[in-house]
């Protein structure tokens, strides 16, 4: 009997290893297949004539506007989005300013067009004119794109310039985090920045931003010394603690509601290599993973000096995935320690003494590496070219509610199995959010400073699939899973109002989670710097502040 059980266990283990290997190959092959599918841009026939607005932009910026008839350049621009849905939203033109003066010119032209539309519309709202793209990594269709409008592409704003004393770094809003870490790795520096190398600096930073360094220094937005941006008047302005301090605070979680940020000046600090990686294990370990997750996050609130939450420990990020094509489930847990261990091959003490240290796993990628390597590993798990959806909620670190989140994930799998969603990968992600992180660094309007002292957990669904026909089914299933978790959290009084901006689905309302006072503050800043509402109504994408005309 014992030998039979051992044999069965060995076979199961082998199948899981093969499945995870195939999952990685599957994602790569699906990305390649996306390139071979019929061209959704349809740039070979029936091209529309440039709009009047497009012609005005071309007249003002003759070398910086790309139209659909510039087939190669236009297609390259469209295919630079991460999510396939964004690639399929076709604008009338793309403006790629090469410097801030050109961006001022573009905003001036757009503002003039917006004002004309407002006069013609009368009491009706003017329609959206433009969208802003930094890294283009949002899964929300229309977040950084606009059908028949103008896309402002910040891709040429990609500088990464450390200060001479190493205390700060100037970063262009069009850079990606891989651009930042590659420069800083060579200088032994780091900033509180993104965990995925392909994510854009602009979107992540303006949405709040979680980082491997958040336990030590706070959120990404709370470590920005100053912003350079172009506001609705077409003027360049700076926001810092001493210059336009209200705008400076509003930009720490207010995204594209106030202007177009062109560069950030971020605090930097000495950092060499970090310890990071994933533990891979079968779905049968789910109960133990949930218990280990709860135990580790609870260290922050335990009061036990022997199990203090280490500020260098980032995570755990627990990912539970169902791969439809293979019919299997697997678990991956990301562990990070941002201070390089003295004995590089050994686990840092905080992770070794946690339940994760003794948790059985198929294999581990944990090792000492550069920050670039760590963020590249994150990026490799979900490459571009796929249809994507995110949705999120926030709960307290309560075992019963964590179990309910996992149950919602499993319940959705039961319904998904009845439908053939081609290429579906359905993933539940759990990661800690400690209120102390929000209190470190500069103040922000996220509403986490004083609303709780308990450890929180960001619950999110990251879902990708292959075909447009399944869009509504996947979105509906994801929404129901979040509602199921929220219902349990409400009944158990273990929910929380905060919704992490960068994981929100299109139907969610993250500003409500900031609290009424902070939301009103953001609305007031919007009216002050954009009195005519160019970035509320003329600029699409993201989440708007619901500013009402005529409010004081």
mmCIF file of C-alpha atoms in Angstrom, residues 108-479:
data_model
loop_
_atom_site.group_PDB
_atom_site.id
_atom_site.type_symbol
_atom_site.label_atom_id
_atom_site.label_comp_id
_atom_site.label_asym_id
_atom_site.label_seq_id
_atom_site.Cartn_x
_atom_site.Cartn_y
_atom_site.Cartn_z
ATOM 1 C CA UNK A 108 -2.662 73.544 -26.725
ATOM 2 C CA UNK A 109 -4.154 72.216 -29.977
ATOM 3 C CA UNK A 110 -6.258 69.651 -28.077
ATOM 4 C CA UNK A 111 -7.492 72.290 -25.627
ATOM 5 C CA UNK A 112 -8.558 74.562 -28.475
ATOM 6 C CA UNK A 113 -10.485 71.686 -30.081
ATOM 7 C CA UNK A 114 -12.039 70.797 -26.727
ATOM 8 C CA UNK A 115 -13.202 74.379 -26.190
ATOM 9 C CA UNK A 116 -14.783 74.456 -29.662
ATOM 10 C CA UNK A 117 -16.602 71.189 -28.971
ATOM 11 C CA UNK A 118 -17.920 72.511 -25.667
ATOM 12 C CA UNK A 119 -19.398 75.565 -27.368
ATOM 13 C CA UNK A 120 -21.052 73.424 -30.030
ATOM 14 C CA UNK A 121 -22.322 70.840 -27.525
ATOM 15 C CA UNK A 122 -24.004 73.416 -25.315
ATOM 16 C CA UNK A 123 -25.381 71.633 -22.268
ATOM 17 C CA UNK A 124 -24.244 68.285 -23.611
ATOM 18 C CA UNK A 125 -20.883 66.981 -22.526
ATOM 19 C CA UNK A 126 -18.005 67.252 -24.984
ATOM 20 C CA UNK A 127 -16.814 63.853 -26.176
ATOM 21 C CA UNK A 128 -13.403 62.428 -25.396
ATOM 22 C CA UNK A 129 -10.652 63.632 -27.708
ATOM 23 C CA UNK A 130 -7.469 61.928 -26.599
ATOM 24 C CA UNK A 131 -5.814 59.275 -24.471
ATOM 25 C CA UNK A 132 -2.351 59.169 -22.861
ATOM 26 C CA UNK A 133 0.000 56.204 -23.131
ATOM 27 C CA UNK A 134 3.017 55.722 -20.910
ATOM 28 C CA UNK A 135 3.906 52.010 -20.891
ATOM 29 C CA UNK A 136 0.540 50.783 -22.218
ATOM 30 C CA UNK A 137 0.367 47.955 -19.676
ATOM 31 C CA UNK A 138 -3.235 48.387 -18.508
ATOM 32 C CA UNK A 139 -5.660 45.533 -19.264
ATOM 33 C CA UNK A 140 -8.594 47.947 -19.517
ATOM 34 C CA UNK A 141 -9.697 48.592 -23.087
ATOM 35 C CA UNK A 142 -9.535 52.348 -23.635
ATOM 36 C CA UNK A 143 -7.296 53.028 -20.648
ATOM 37 C CA UNK A 144 -4.543 54.348 -22.904
ATOM 38 C CA UNK A 145 -6.289 54.278 -26.270
ATOM 39 C CA UNK A 146 -9.280 55.898 -27.963
ATOM 40 C CA UNK A 147 -11.318 54.904 -30.985
ATOM 41 C CA UNK A 148 -11.122 57.605 -33.647
ATOM 42 C CA UNK A 149 -9.303 60.046 -31.370
ATOM 43 C CA UNK A 150 -5.717 61.023 -30.590
ATOM 44 C CA UNK A 151 -3.236 58.926 -28.595
ATOM 45 C CA UNK A 152 -0.474 60.918 -26.907
ATOM 46 C CA UNK A 153 2.429 58.444 -26.827
ATOM 47 C CA UNK A 154 5.084 59.328 -24.230
ATOM 48 C CA UNK A 155 7.480 56.637 -25.422
ATOM 49 C CA UNK A 156 10.248 59.138 -26.243
ATOM 50 C CA UNK A 157 10.216 60.486 -22.665
ATOM 51 C CA UNK A 158 12.413 57.632 -21.466
ATOM 52 C CA UNK A 159 15.392 59.222 -19.742
ATOM 53 C CA UNK A 160 16.862 57.682 -16.584
ATOM 54 C CA UNK A 161 19.347 60.131 -15.017
ATOM 55 C CA UNK A 162 20.740 59.578 -11.506
ATOM 56 C CA UNK A 163 21.860 62.653 -9.588
ATOM 57 C CA UNK A 164 25.588 63.095 -8.959
ATOM 58 C CA UNK A 165 25.229 62.309 -5.243
ATOM 59 C CA UNK A 166 23.028 59.251 -5.875
ATOM 60 C CA UNK A 167 20.132 60.557 -3.770
ATOM 61 C CA UNK A 168 17.621 60.892 -6.597
ATOM 62 C CA UNK A 169 16.874 59.809 -10.158
ATOM 63 C CA UNK A 170 15.023 61.695 -12.879
ATOM 64 C CA UNK A 171 12.833 59.280 -14.841
ATOM 65 C CA UNK A 172 10.873 59.981 -18.002
ATOM 66 C CA UNK A 173 7.174 59.168 -17.848
ATOM 67 C CA UNK A 174 7.462 56.957 -20.942
ATOM 68 C CA UNK A 175 10.168 54.710 -19.501
ATOM 69 C CA UNK A 176 9.525 51.167 -18.376
ATOM 70 C CA UNK A 177 10.860 49.795 -15.134
ATOM 71 C CA UNK A 178 13.380 47.641 -17.006
ATOM 72 C CA UNK A 179 14.934 50.884 -18.317
ATOM 73 C CA UNK A 180 15.245 52.184 -14.772
ATOM 74 C CA UNK A 181 16.657 49.082 -13.091
ATOM 75 C CA UNK A 182 19.234 48.418 -15.827
ATOM 76 C CA UNK A 183 20.754 51.862 -15.297
ATOM 77 C CA UNK A 184 20.579 51.751 -11.511
ATOM 78 C CA UNK A 185 21.864 48.160 -11.165
ATOM 79 C CA UNK A 186 25.155 49.304 -12.683
ATOM 80 C CA UNK A 187 25.450 52.112 -10.145
ATOM 81 C CA UNK A 188 24.460 50.100 -7.067
ATOM 82 C CA UNK A 189 21.275 52.125 -6.647
ATOM 83 C CA UNK A 190 17.537 51.498 -6.610
ATOM 84 C CA UNK A 191 14.268 53.393 -6.320
ATOM 85 C CA UNK A 192 10.914 52.352 -4.921
ATOM 86 C CA UNK A 193 9.645 51.138 -8.281
ATOM 87 C CA UNK A 194 7.752 48.470 -10.175
ATOM 88 C CA UNK A 195 8.049 44.716 -9.715
ATOM 89 C CA UNK A 196 7.393 43.873 -13.376
ATOM 90 C CA UNK A 197 10.074 45.020 -15.804
ATOM 91 C CA UNK A 198 7.658 45.676 -18.695
ATOM 92 C CA UNK A 199 5.270 47.923 -16.757
ATOM 93 C CA UNK A 200 5.405 51.653 -17.521
ATOM 94 C CA UNK A 201 6.739 54.099 -14.962
ATOM 95 C CA UNK A 202 3.935 56.630 -15.469
ATOM 96 C CA UNK A 203 0.862 54.488 -14.882
ATOM 97 C CA UNK A 204 2.205 52.515 -11.940
ATOM 98 C CA UNK A 205 3.569 55.576 -10.136
ATOM 99 C CA UNK A 206 0.478 57.748 -10.579
ATOM 100 C CA UNK A 207 -1.776 54.880 -9.429
ATOM 101 C CA UNK A 208 0.004 54.526 -6.078
ATOM 102 C CA UNK A 209 2.420 51.742 -6.889
ATOM 103 C CA UNK A 210 3.476 48.645 -4.958
ATOM 104 C CA UNK A 211 7.167 47.792 -4.859
ATOM 105 C CA UNK A 212 9.568 45.221 -3.467
ATOM 106 C CA UNK A 213 10.854 48.160 -1.404
ATOM 107 C CA UNK A 214 7.446 49.241 -0.047
ATOM 108 C CA UNK A 215 7.986 47.528 3.354
ATOM 109 C CA UNK A 216 11.088 49.681 3.844
ATOM 110 C CA UNK A 217 10.120 52.986 2.226
ATOM 111 C CA UNK A 218 6.402 52.986 1.456
ATOM 112 C CA UNK A 219 4.484 53.108 -1.805
ATOM 113 C CA UNK A 220 6.015 54.217 -5.091
ATOM 114 C CA UNK A 221 3.994 57.454 -5.165
ATOM 115 C CA UNK A 222 5.175 58.386 -1.668
ATOM 116 C CA UNK A 223 8.793 58.460 -2.807
ATOM 117 C CA UNK A 224 8.471 60.963 -5.650
ATOM 118 C CA UNK A 225 10.239 64.224 -4.830
ATOM 119 C CA UNK A 226 8.810 66.197 -7.737
ATOM 120 C CA UNK A 227 6.829 65.976 -10.960
ATOM 121 C CA UNK A 228 7.152 67.886 -14.209
ATOM 122 C CA UNK A 229 3.870 68.059 -16.098
ATOM 123 C CA UNK A 230 1.959 69.889 -18.805
ATOM 124 C CA UNK A 231 -1.389 71.154 -17.551
ATOM 125 C CA UNK A 232 -4.537 72.031 -19.512
ATOM 126 C CA UNK A 233 -3.348 75.547 -20.353
ATOM 127 C CA UNK A 234 -0.448 74.032 -22.294
ATOM 128 C CA UNK A 235 2.051 75.325 -19.757
ATOM 129 C CA UNK A 236 4.835 73.354 -18.082
ATOM 130 C CA UNK A 237 4.653 73.272 -14.309
ATOM 131 C CA UNK A 238 6.399 71.559 -11.419
ATOM 132 C CA UNK A 239 4.795 69.961 -8.398
ATOM 133 C CA UNK A 240 6.806 69.355 -5.249
ATOM 134 C CA UNK A 241 6.545 69.820 -1.488
ATOM 135 C CA UNK A 242 7.430 73.493 -1.925
ATOM 136 C CA UNK A 243 5.943 74.255 -5.362
ATOM 137 C CA UNK A 244 2.251 73.563 -5.953
ATOM 138 C CA UNK A 245 2.122 71.225 -2.933
ATOM 139 C CA UNK A 246 -1.584 70.484 -3.427
ATOM 140 C CA UNK A 247 -0.913 69.207 -6.956
ATOM 141 C CA UNK A 248 2.122 67.270 -5.683
ATOM 142 C CA UNK A 249 -0.050 65.414 -3.182
ATOM 143 C CA UNK A 250 -2.881 64.876 -5.668
ATOM 144 C CA UNK A 251 -0.550 63.206 -8.171
ATOM 145 C CA UNK A 252 0.217 60.514 -5.578
ATOM 146 C CA UNK A 253 -2.766 58.394 -6.563
ATOM 147 C CA UNK A 254 -4.757 60.699 -8.878
ATOM 148 C CA UNK A 255 -3.438 59.445 -12.311
ATOM 149 C CA UNK A 256 -4.312 61.398 -15.471
ATOM 150 C CA UNK A 257 -6.804 63.806 -13.906
ATOM 151 C CA UNK A 258 -4.597 66.904 -13.653
ATOM 152 C CA UNK A 259 -2.265 67.014 -16.638
ATOM 153 C CA UNK A 260 0.327 64.942 -18.487
ATOM 154 C CA UNK A 261 3.339 64.103 -16.341
ATOM 155 C CA UNK A 262 6.557 64.128 -18.362
ATOM 156 C CA UNK A 263 9.117 63.210 -15.710
ATOM 157 C CA UNK A 264 9.404 62.108 -12.114
ATOM 158 C CA UNK A 265 12.227 62.787 -9.677
ATOM 159 C CA UNK A 266 12.359 59.789 -7.339
ATOM 160 C CA UNK A 267 14.375 59.196 -4.188
ATOM 161 C CA UNK A 268 17.128 56.642 -4.682
ATOM 162 C CA UNK A 269 19.220 54.674 -2.236
ATOM 163 C CA UNK A 270 22.121 52.200 -2.232
ATOM 164 C CA UNK A 271 21.099 48.699 -3.287
ATOM 165 C CA UNK A 272 23.142 45.900 -4.777
ATOM 166 C CA UNK A 273 21.502 42.536 -5.371
ATOM 167 C CA UNK A 274 18.354 41.118 -3.803
ATOM 168 C CA UNK A 275 17.149 37.611 -2.958
ATOM 169 C CA UNK A 276 13.999 36.643 -4.826
ATOM 170 C CA UNK A 277 12.137 33.944 -6.692
ATOM 171 C CA UNK A 278 9.109 31.673 -6.832
ATOM 172 C CA UNK A 279 8.146 28.473 -5.077
ATOM 173 C CA UNK A 280 6.111 26.199 -7.361
ATOM 174 C CA UNK A 281 3.797 23.613 -5.864
ATOM 175 C CA UNK A 282 0.708 21.543 -6.673
ATOM 176 C CA UNK A 283 -2.821 22.740 -5.910
ATOM 177 C CA UNK A 284 -3.015 20.172 -3.090
ATOM 178 C CA UNK A 285 -0.857 22.576 -1.033
ATOM 179 C CA UNK A 286 -3.461 25.360 -1.156
ATOM 180 C CA UNK A 287 -4.631 25.044 2.463
ATOM 181 C CA UNK A 288 -1.053 25.119 3.737
ATOM 182 C CA UNK A 289 -0.181 28.063 1.505
ATOM 183 C CA UNK A 290 -3.149 30.057 2.806
ATOM 184 C CA UNK A 291 -2.145 29.259 6.408
ATOM 185 C CA UNK A 292 1.495 30.208 5.751
ATOM 186 C CA UNK A 293 0.376 33.432 4.073
ATOM 187 C CA UNK A 294 -1.834 34.398 7.013
ATOM 188 C CA UNK A 295 0.857 33.568 9.546
ATOM 189 C CA UNK A 296 3.536 35.605 7.820
ATOM 190 C CA UNK A 297 1.382 38.682 7.176
ATOM 191 C CA UNK A 298 0.083 38.506 10.737
ATOM 192 C CA UNK A 299 3.602 38.979 12.069
ATOM 193 C CA UNK A 300 3.099 42.708 11.535
ATOM 194 C CA UNK A 301 0.316 42.688 14.132
ATOM 195 C CA UNK A 302 1.376 39.868 16.429
ATOM 196 C CA UNK A 303 3.227 41.834 19.118
ATOM 197 C CA UNK A 304 5.640 38.911 19.372
ATOM 198 C CA UNK A 305 9.195 40.273 19.176
ATOM 199 C CA UNK A 306 10.499 36.912 17.942
ATOM 200 C CA UNK A 307 8.339 37.065 14.825
ATOM 201 C CA UNK A 308 8.598 40.735 13.856
ATOM 202 C CA UNK A 309 7.761 41.581 10.255
ATOM 203 C CA UNK A 310 11.096 42.274 8.561
ATOM 204 C CA UNK A 311 11.083 45.486 6.526
ATOM 205 C CA UNK A 312 13.317 43.871 3.918
ATOM 206 C CA UNK A 313 10.806 41.071 3.285
ATOM 207 C CA UNK A 314 8.490 41.743 0.342
ATOM 208 C CA UNK A 315 5.538 39.467 -0.165
ATOM 209 C CA UNK A 316 4.489 36.747 -0.001
ATOM 210 C CA UNK A 317 2.595 37.022 -3.300
ATOM 211 C CA UNK A 318 0.532 33.831 -3.541
ATOM 212 C CA UNK A 319 -0.757 32.965 -7.021
ATOM 213 C CA UNK A 320 -3.295 30.188 -7.610
ATOM 214 C CA UNK A 321 -3.707 29.380 -11.316
ATOM 215 C CA UNK A 322 -5.999 27.221 -13.405
ATOM 216 C CA UNK A 323 -4.792 26.463 -16.940
ATOM 217 C CA UNK A 324 -7.825 25.570 -19.021
ATOM 218 C CA UNK A 325 -5.977 23.919 -21.911
ATOM 219 C CA UNK A 326 -4.165 21.531 -19.577
ATOM 220 C CA UNK A 327 -7.020 21.142 -17.108
ATOM 221 C CA UNK A 328 -4.662 21.580 -14.146
ATOM 222 C CA UNK A 329 -4.166 23.925 -11.230
ATOM 223 C CA UNK A 330 -0.859 25.048 -9.770
ATOM 224 C CA UNK A 331 0.465 27.446 -7.131
ATOM 225 C CA UNK A 332 3.364 29.891 -7.361
ATOM 226 C CA UNK A 333 4.499 31.985 -4.375
ATOM 227 C CA UNK A 334 6.867 34.902 -4.829
ATOM 228 C CA UNK A 335 9.264 35.655 -1.960
ATOM 229 C CA UNK A 336 11.672 38.602 -1.910
ATOM 230 C CA UNK A 337 14.284 39.932 0.483
ATOM 231 C CA UNK A 338 15.701 43.297 -0.564
ATOM 232 C CA UNK A 339 18.834 43.146 1.592
ATOM 233 C CA UNK A 340 21.328 40.734 0.059
ATOM 234 C CA UNK A 341 21.868 37.858 2.554
ATOM 235 C CA UNK A 342 25.427 37.440 3.813
ATOM 236 C CA UNK A 343 25.337 33.809 2.771
ATOM 237 C CA UNK A 344 23.811 34.212 -0.655
ATOM 238 C CA UNK A 345 22.703 30.611 -1.203
ATOM 239 C CA UNK A 346 20.752 30.395 2.040
ATOM 240 C CA UNK A 347 17.262 31.704 2.678
ATOM 241 C CA UNK A 348 17.026 34.935 4.698
ATOM 242 C CA UNK A 349 16.096 34.231 8.320
ATOM 243 C CA UNK A 350 12.629 35.792 8.088
ATOM 244 C CA UNK A 351 11.632 33.416 5.270
ATOM 245 C CA UNK A 352 13.516 30.404 6.610
ATOM 246 C CA UNK A 353 11.723 30.645 9.963
ATOM 247 C CA UNK A 354 8.321 31.157 8.357
ATOM 248 C CA UNK A 355 5.993 28.342 7.337
ATOM 249 C CA UNK A 356 7.142 28.838 3.745
ATOM 250 C CA UNK A 357 10.575 27.601 4.774
ATOM 251 C CA UNK A 358 9.247 24.122 5.486
ATOM 252 C CA UNK A 359 6.489 24.048 2.879
ATOM 253 C CA UNK A 360 6.940 21.216 0.380
ATOM 254 C CA UNK A 361 7.363 22.451 -3.158
ATOM 255 C CA UNK A 362 8.254 21.035 -6.546
ATOM 256 C CA UNK A 363 11.039 23.518 -7.134
ATOM 257 C CA UNK A 364 12.255 26.980 -6.267
ATOM 258 C CA UNK A 365 13.789 29.773 -8.327
ATOM 259 C CA UNK A 366 14.785 31.748 -5.217
ATOM 260 C CA UNK A 367 18.332 33.082 -5.436
ATOM 261 C CA UNK A 368 20.448 36.215 -5.176
ATOM 262 C CA UNK A 369 20.074 38.283 -8.333
ATOM 263 C CA UNK A 370 19.867 41.792 -9.720
ATOM 264 C CA UNK A 371 16.650 43.755 -9.433
ATOM 265 C CA UNK A 372 16.372 43.600 -13.225
ATOM 266 C CA UNK A 373 16.469 39.804 -13.098
ATOM 267 C CA UNK A 374 13.782 39.713 -10.391
ATOM 268 C CA UNK A 375 11.434 41.985 -12.345
ATOM 269 C CA UNK A 376 12.102 40.111 -15.584
ATOM 270 C CA UNK A 377 10.960 36.914 -13.856
ATOM 271 C CA UNK A 378 7.677 38.592 -12.942
ATOM 272 C CA UNK A 379 7.186 39.784 -16.499
ATOM 273 C CA UNK A 380 7.843 36.334 -17.996
ATOM 274 C CA UNK A 381 4.787 34.892 -16.222
ATOM 275 C CA UNK A 382 2.328 36.965 -18.265
ATOM 276 C CA UNK A 383 3.748 38.117 -21.603
ATOM 277 C CA UNK A 384 2.042 40.508 -24.059
ATOM 278 C CA UNK A 385 -0.308 39.621 -26.896
ATOM 279 C CA UNK A 386 -3.121 38.116 -24.807
ATOM 280 C CA UNK A 387 -6.578 39.350 -23.880
ATOM 281 C CA UNK A 388 -6.483 40.470 -20.248
ATOM 282 C CA UNK A 389 -8.705 41.477 -17.366
ATOM 283 C CA UNK A 390 -7.952 42.505 -13.784
ATOM 284 C CA UNK A 391 -10.311 43.012 -10.852
ATOM 285 C CA UNK A 392 -9.570 43.554 -7.186
ATOM 286 C CA UNK A 393 -10.850 43.938 -3.666
ATOM 287 C CA UNK A 394 -9.272 44.389 -0.237
ATOM 288 C CA UNK A 395 -9.843 42.331 2.885
ATOM 289 C CA UNK A 396 -8.374 42.020 6.346
ATOM 290 C CA UNK A 397 -5.873 39.248 6.995
ATOM 291 C CA UNK A 398 -8.587 36.922 8.279
ATOM 292 C CA UNK A 399 -8.234 33.138 7.734
ATOM 293 C CA UNK A 400 -11.934 32.613 6.981
ATOM 294 C CA UNK A 401 -12.028 35.436 4.431
ATOM 295 C CA UNK A 402 -8.817 34.240 2.784
ATOM 296 C CA UNK A 403 -10.429 30.821 2.484
ATOM 297 C CA UNK A 404 -13.534 32.461 0.979
ATOM 298 C CA UNK A 405 -11.395 34.185 -1.649
ATOM 299 C CA UNK A 406 -9.884 30.842 -2.590
ATOM 300 C CA UNK A 407 -13.375 29.281 -2.666
ATOM 301 C CA UNK A 408 -14.542 31.999 -5.087
ATOM 302 C CA UNK A 409 -11.584 31.186 -7.314
ATOM 303 C CA UNK A 410 -12.457 27.468 -7.220
ATOM 304 C CA UNK A 411 -16.177 28.070 -7.775
ATOM 305 C CA UNK A 412 -15.393 30.058 -10.909
ATOM 306 C CA UNK A 413 -13.295 27.178 -12.240
ATOM 307 C CA UNK A 414 -16.318 24.900 -11.944
ATOM 308 C CA UNK A 415 -18.361 27.213 -14.159
ATOM 309 C CA UNK A 416 -15.490 27.921 -16.558
ATOM 310 C CA UNK A 417 -14.919 24.230 -17.191
ATOM 311 C CA UNK A 418 -18.362 23.998 -18.784
ATOM 312 C CA UNK A 419 -17.305 26.489 -21.456
ATOM 313 C CA UNK A 420 -14.367 26.214 -23.810
ATOM 314 C CA UNK A 421 -12.557 29.499 -23.263
ATOM 315 C CA UNK A 422 -9.599 29.104 -25.563
ATOM 316 C CA UNK A 423 -6.233 29.611 -23.886
ATOM 317 C CA UNK A 424 -7.694 30.676 -20.534
ATOM 318 C CA UNK A 425 -5.377 31.123 -17.547
ATOM 319 C CA UNK A 426 -7.430 32.028 -14.474
ATOM 320 C CA UNK A 427 -5.347 33.315 -11.532
ATOM 321 C CA UNK A 428 -6.140 34.449 -8.000
ATOM 322 C CA UNK A 429 -3.414 36.586 -6.406
ATOM 323 C CA UNK A 430 -3.081 37.386 -2.697
ATOM 324 C CA UNK A 431 -0.557 39.933 -1.452
ATOM 325 C CA UNK A 432 -0.163 41.922 1.761
ATOM 326 C CA UNK A 433 -0.738 45.644 2.152
ATOM 327 C CA UNK A 434 0.318 46.949 5.535
ATOM 328 C CA UNK A 435 -1.041 50.361 6.563
ATOM 329 C CA UNK A 436 2.452 51.185 7.785
ATOM 330 C CA UNK A 437 3.638 51.151 4.174
ATOM 331 C CA UNK A 438 1.181 53.921 3.288
ATOM 332 C CA UNK A 439 2.418 55.993 6.221
ATOM 333 C CA UNK A 440 6.053 55.838 5.115
ATOM 334 C CA UNK A 441 7.383 58.473 2.752
ATOM 335 C CA UNK A 442 5.333 61.480 1.721
ATOM 336 C CA UNK A 443 1.635 61.808 2.468
ATOM 337 C CA UNK A 444 -0.815 60.719 -0.205
ATOM 338 C CA UNK A 445 -4.607 60.813 -0.701
ATOM 339 C CA UNK A 446 -5.126 57.018 -0.789
ATOM 340 C CA UNK A 447 -6.961 56.996 2.544
ATOM 341 C CA UNK A 448 -4.776 54.366 4.223
ATOM 342 C CA UNK A 449 -2.992 56.609 6.706
ATOM 343 C CA UNK A 450 -5.526 56.561 9.490
ATOM 344 C CA UNK A 451 -8.361 54.218 8.547
ATOM 345 C CA UNK A 452 -6.876 51.008 9.942
ATOM 346 C CA UNK A 453 -3.906 49.561 11.793
ATOM 347 C CA UNK A 454 -4.606 45.956 10.819
ATOM 348 C CA UNK A 455 -2.723 44.099 8.078
ATOM 349 C CA UNK A 456 -4.677 44.105 4.823
ATOM 350 C CA UNK A 457 -4.647 41.753 1.863
ATOM 351 C CA UNK A 458 -5.064 42.856 -1.736
ATOM 352 C CA UNK A 459 -7.078 40.177 -3.516
ATOM 353 C CA UNK A 460 -6.933 40.309 -7.290
ATOM 354 C CA UNK A 461 -7.807 38.238 -10.314
ATOM 355 C CA UNK A 462 -5.432 38.249 -13.269
ATOM 356 C CA UNK A 463 -7.071 36.519 -16.186
ATOM 357 C CA UNK A 464 -5.885 36.068 -19.753
ATOM 358 C CA UNK A 465 -7.351 34.236 -22.739
ATOM 359 C CA UNK A 466 -7.120 34.076 -26.525
ATOM 360 C CA UNK A 467 -10.325 35.047 -28.347
ATOM 361 C CA UNK A 468 -12.576 38.120 -28.451
ATOM 362 C CA UNK A 469 -15.748 36.028 -28.390
ATOM 363 C CA UNK A 470 -15.055 35.147 -24.743
ATOM 364 C CA UNK A 471 -14.527 38.729 -23.509
ATOM 365 C CA UNK A 472 -17.897 39.222 -21.831
ATOM 366 C CA UNK A 473 -17.978 35.756 -20.287
ATOM 367 C CA UNK A 474 -14.552 36.223 -18.701
ATOM 368 C CA UNK A 475 -15.354 39.727 -17.448
ATOM 369 C CA UNK A 476 -18.688 38.587 -15.993
ATOM 370 C CA UNK A 477 -17.113 35.580 -14.282
ATOM 371 C CA UNK A 478 -14.377 37.751 -12.799
ATOM 372 C CA UNK A 479 -16.879 40.312 -11.542
#
